[in-house]
Amino acid sequence: MYTVFTLTLRQLTGSRRQAILWLFAALPAAFALLLRYLTDDYSTQIINLFDLLLVAIVLPLVVAILATTALGEEVEDRTLAFIVLRPVPKWQIILAKYGAVVILAALPLLIFGAITAGIAFVGDAFGESAFDYETVIKPILGVVAGLAVGIVAYAAAFLWLGLISSQALGFAIVYVLIWEGIAAGIFAGIQYLSIRSYSVIAMRETGGEALTAVGAIADSDIGIAVALGGAATIVVIFLSLTLTQLRNMDVP
């Protein structure tokens, strides 16, 4: 399992791919910095970035680039057989791949998510109130928690997608735009089946009063228990589907 994990880390950490991912993950922080120095009501404007840019676009795409590649690239390069034929249970292969994706996605997303939140909430005067727990530290932790929920759920779903389709990244983008964006915005019930909603709810509920206005989802009655339960269910279902697919497929 450890060997598969380290091989996956090396596979997914090509210099070009990592540069693109880190630059992409830094976009919300860059926009937040501009808003802080170009607008008066910068905190409110940056809070809008959490849902409209960070959670809606940057989070799923960073995870999709990594997760659809973790097994998909093995299938395309016909190297999956070398891994499957190792004397390692297939569930350990899946967990190793999944763990590598989660770690590599979490590093840029959580770091720049925390930076973005810091730009929004850390005061201009670095006195005692500059790092107050309720108004600064708690919302930063809330943003990190919301992103973490999204990372673990998206990673499981897109890992499976990468195994079943050679066009997995394209399907992932369509899913994010159509289901998570348009459909969830029109039909309130879809929010119960939306990873984006789970992420925003976790962000709001753990971030305290400063994050109560994050996204339209903030006005819904979905609680933190539903969000965490939904995310956990997605992880279990899609890792199980990935394991079943790996066991049943003809590996070239």
PDB file of C-alpha atoms in Angstrom, residues 17-135:
ATOM      1  CA  ARG A  17       1.013  20.028 -13.197  1.00  0.00           C
ATOM      2  CA  GLN A  18       1.905  21.213  -9.705  1.00  0.00           C
ATOM      3  CA  ALA A  19       2.743  24.712 -10.918  1.00  0.00           C
ATOM      4  CA  ILE A  20      -0.646  24.957 -12.630  1.00  0.00           C
ATOM      5  CA  LEU A  21      -2.495  23.651  -9.566  1.00  0.00           C
ATOM      6  CA  TRP A  22      -0.745  25.977  -7.130  1.00  0.00           C
ATOM      7  CA  LEU A  23      -1.240  29.004  -9.367  1.00  0.00           C
ATOM      8  CA  PHE A  24      -4.896  28.112  -9.844  1.00  0.00           C
ATOM      9  CA  ALA A  25      -5.389  27.615  -6.104  1.00  0.00           C
ATOM     10  CA  ALA A  26      -3.793  31.027  -5.509  1.00  0.00           C
ATOM     11  CA  LEU A  27      -6.371  32.867  -7.661  1.00  0.00           C
ATOM     12  CA  PRO A  28      -8.865  33.531  -4.815  1.00  0.00           C
ATOM     13  CA  ALA A  29      -6.091  34.934  -2.616  1.00  0.00           C
ATOM     14  CA  ALA A  30      -4.922  37.185  -5.445  1.00  0.00           C
ATOM     15  CA  PHE A  31      -8.440  38.484  -6.043  1.00  0.00           C
ATOM     16  CA  ALA A  32      -8.950  38.928  -2.298  1.00  0.00           C
ATOM     17  CA  LEU A  33      -5.794  41.014  -2.066  1.00  0.00           C
ATOM     18  CA  LEU A  34      -6.973  43.256  -4.888  1.00  0.00           C
ATOM     19  CA  LEU A  35     -10.396  43.654  -3.291  1.00  0.00           C
ATOM     20  CA  ARG A  36      -8.868  44.508   0.069  1.00  0.00           C
ATOM     21  CA  TYR A  37      -6.920  47.437  -1.324  1.00  0.00           C
ATOM     22  CA  LEU A  38      -9.331  48.563  -4.044  1.00  0.00           C
ATOM     23  CA  THR A  39     -12.705  48.437  -2.249  1.00  0.00           C
ATOM     24  CA  ASP A  40     -13.994  49.844   1.022  1.00  0.00           C
ATOM     25  CA  ASP A  41     -16.303  46.953   1.900  1.00  0.00           C
ATOM     26  CA  TYR A  42     -13.613  44.398   1.102  1.00  0.00           C
ATOM     27  CA  SER A  43     -14.639  41.820   3.719  1.00  0.00           C
ATOM     28  CA  THR A  44     -18.107  41.348   2.211  1.00  0.00           C
ATOM     29  CA  GLN A  45     -16.695  41.204  -1.307  1.00  0.00           C
ATOM     30  CA  ILE A  46     -14.111  38.592  -0.349  1.00  0.00           C
ATOM     31  CA  ILE A  47     -16.751  36.469   1.413  1.00  0.00           C
ATOM     32  CA  ASN A  48     -18.544  36.280  -1.951  1.00  0.00           C
ATOM     33  CA  LEU A  49     -15.341  34.805  -3.398  1.00  0.00           C
ATOM     34  CA  PHE A  50     -15.513  31.870  -0.988  1.00  0.00           C
ATOM     35  CA  ASP A  51     -18.575  30.425  -2.701  1.00  0.00           C
ATOM     36  CA  LEU A  52     -18.458  31.886  -6.227  1.00  0.00           C
ATOM     37  CA  LEU A  53     -14.776  31.214  -6.926  1.00  0.00           C
ATOM     38  CA  LEU A  54     -13.056  29.167  -4.228  1.00  0.00           C
ATOM     39  CA  VAL A  55     -15.725  26.491  -3.627  1.00  0.00           C
ATOM     40  CA  ALA A  56     -17.602  26.632  -6.940  1.00  0.00           C
ATOM     41  CA  ILE A  57     -14.636  26.586  -9.336  1.00  0.00           C
ATOM     42  CA  VAL A  58     -11.162  26.289  -7.840  1.00  0.00           C
ATOM     43  CA  LEU A  59     -11.895  23.496  -5.340  1.00  0.00           C
ATOM     44  CA  PRO A  60     -13.552  20.986  -7.720  1.00  0.00           C
ATOM     45  CA  LEU A  61     -11.189  21.641 -10.619  1.00  0.00           C
ATOM     46  CA  VAL A  62      -8.007  21.239  -8.572  1.00  0.00           C
ATOM     47  CA  VAL A  63      -9.320  17.966  -7.136  1.00  0.00           C
ATOM     48  CA  ALA A  64     -10.575  16.805 -10.551  1.00  0.00           C
ATOM     49  CA  ILE A  65      -7.204  17.324 -12.223  1.00  0.00           C
ATOM     50  CA  LEU A  66      -5.549  15.123  -9.613  1.00  0.00           C
ATOM     51  CA  ALA A  67      -8.263  12.530  -8.994  1.00  0.00           C
ATOM     52  CA  THR A  68      -9.139  11.767 -12.615  1.00  0.00           C
ATOM     53  CA  THR A  69      -5.437  11.258 -13.301  1.00  0.00           C
ATOM     54  CA  ALA A  70      -4.630   8.992 -10.361  1.00  0.00           C
ATOM     55  CA  LEU A  71      -6.191   5.900 -11.973  1.00  0.00           C
ATOM     56  CA  GLY A  72      -7.096   7.282 -15.388  1.00  0.00           C
ATOM     57  CA  GLU A  73      -3.490   7.823 -16.382  1.00  0.00           C
ATOM     58  CA  GLU A  74      -2.665   4.265 -15.355  1.00  0.00           C
ATOM     59  CA  VAL A  75      -5.415   2.989 -17.664  1.00  0.00           C
ATOM     60  CA  GLU A  76      -4.311   5.151 -20.613  1.00  0.00           C
ATOM     61  CA  ASP A  77      -0.628   4.245 -20.204  1.00  0.00           C
ATOM     62  CA  ARG A  78      -1.510   0.561 -19.709  1.00  0.00           C
ATOM     63  CA  THR A  79       0.433   0.478 -16.453  1.00  0.00           C
ATOM     64  CA  LEU A  80      -2.532  -0.404 -14.244  1.00  0.00           C
ATOM     65  CA  ALA A  81      -1.735  -4.105 -14.617  1.00  0.00           C
ATOM     66  CA  PHE A  82       1.624  -3.640 -12.879  1.00  0.00           C
ATOM     67  CA  ILE A  83      -0.192  -2.273  -9.838  1.00  0.00           C
ATOM     68  CA  VAL A  84      -3.156  -4.649  -9.851  1.00  0.00           C
ATOM     69  CA  LEU A  85      -0.922  -7.720 -10.171  1.00  0.00           C
ATOM     70  CA  ARG A  86       1.050  -6.767  -7.076  1.00  0.00           C
ATOM     71  CA  PRO A  87       0.314  -8.916  -3.999  1.00  0.00           C
ATOM     72  CA  VAL A  88      -1.681  -6.060  -2.511  1.00  0.00           C
ATOM     73  CA  PRO A  89      -5.454  -6.141  -1.853  1.00  0.00           C
ATOM     74  CA  LYS A  90      -7.291  -3.935  -4.323  1.00  0.00           C
ATOM     75  CA  TRP A  91      -8.943  -1.941  -1.549  1.00  0.00           C
ATOM     76  CA  GLN A  92      -5.486  -0.905  -0.372  1.00  0.00           C
ATOM     77  CA  ILE A  93      -4.642   0.260  -3.894  1.00  0.00           C
ATOM     78  CA  ILE A  94      -7.807   2.378  -3.938  1.00  0.00           C
ATOM     79  CA  LEU A  95      -7.105   3.862  -0.506  1.00  0.00           C
ATOM     80  CA  ALA A  96      -3.499   4.617  -1.454  1.00  0.00           C
ATOM     81  CA  LYS A  97      -4.589   6.425  -4.610  1.00  0.00           C
ATOM     82  CA  TYR A  98      -7.344   8.245  -2.759  1.00  0.00           C
ATOM     83  CA  GLY A  99      -5.030   9.304   0.067  1.00  0.00           C
ATOM     84  CA  ALA A 100      -2.453  10.686  -2.352  1.00  0.00           C
ATOM     85  CA  VAL A 101      -5.106  12.726  -4.170  1.00  0.00           C
ATOM     86  CA  VAL A 102      -6.513  14.138  -0.930  1.00  0.00           C
ATOM     87  CA  ILE A 103      -3.088  15.162   0.371  1.00  0.00           C
ATOM     88  CA  LEU A 104      -1.923  16.771  -2.865  1.00  0.00           C
ATOM     89  CA  ALA A 105      -5.202  18.650  -3.287  1.00  0.00           C
ATOM     90  CA  ALA A 106      -5.350  19.728   0.350  1.00  0.00           C
ATOM     91  CA  LEU A 107      -1.926  21.361   0.378  1.00  0.00           C
ATOM     92  CA  PRO A 108      -2.583  24.219  -2.092  1.00  0.00           C
ATOM     93  CA  LEU A 109      -6.316  24.522  -1.402  1.00  0.00           C
ATOM     94  CA  LEU A 110      -6.117  24.727   2.385  1.00  0.00           C
ATOM     95  CA  ILE A 111      -3.065  26.977   2.384  1.00  0.00           C
ATOM     96  CA  PHE A 112      -4.499  29.509  -0.059  1.00  0.00           C
ATOM     97  CA  GLY A 113      -7.983  29.130   1.399  1.00  0.00           C
ATOM     98  CA  ALA A 114      -6.616  30.144   4.797  1.00  0.00           C
ATOM     99  CA  ILE A 115      -4.673  33.014   3.209  1.00  0.00           C
ATOM    100  CA  THR A 116      -7.808  34.234   1.421  1.00  0.00           C
ATOM    101  CA  ALA A 117      -9.776  34.138   4.669  1.00  0.00           C
ATOM    102  CA  GLY A 118      -6.949  35.886   6.471  1.00  0.00           C
ATOM    103  CA  ILE A 119      -6.995  38.710   3.935  1.00  0.00           C
ATOM    104  CA  ALA A 120     -10.728  39.084   4.563  1.00  0.00           C
ATOM    105  CA  PHE A 121     -10.759  38.968   8.351  1.00  0.00           C
ATOM    106  CA  VAL A 122      -7.386  39.976   9.791  1.00  0.00           C
ATOM    107  CA  GLY A 123      -7.626  43.597  10.896  1.00  0.00           C
ATOM    108  CA  ASP A 124      -5.522  46.435   9.532  1.00  0.00           C
ATOM    109  CA  ALA A 125      -4.172  47.325  12.971  1.00  0.00           C
ATOM    110  CA  PHE A 126      -2.195  44.413  14.373  1.00  0.00           C
ATOM    111  CA  GLY A 127      -3.337  44.854  17.946  1.00  0.00           C
ATOM    112  CA  GLU A 128      -5.088  42.429  20.271  1.00  0.00           C
ATOM    113  CA  SER A 129      -8.221  42.408  18.095  1.00  0.00           C
ATOM    114  CA  ALA A 130      -6.321  41.678  14.881  1.00  0.00           C
ATOM    115  CA  PHE A 131      -6.329  37.961  15.656  1.00  0.00           C
ATOM    116  CA  ASP A 132      -9.491  37.690  17.738  1.00  0.00           C
ATOM    117  CA  TYR A 133     -10.792  34.112  17.817  1.00  0.00           C
ATOM    118  CA  GLU A 134     -14.453  34.795  16.988  1.00  0.00           C
ATOM    119  CA  THR A 135     -13.901  37.366  14.247  1.00  0.00           C
TER     120      THR A 135
END
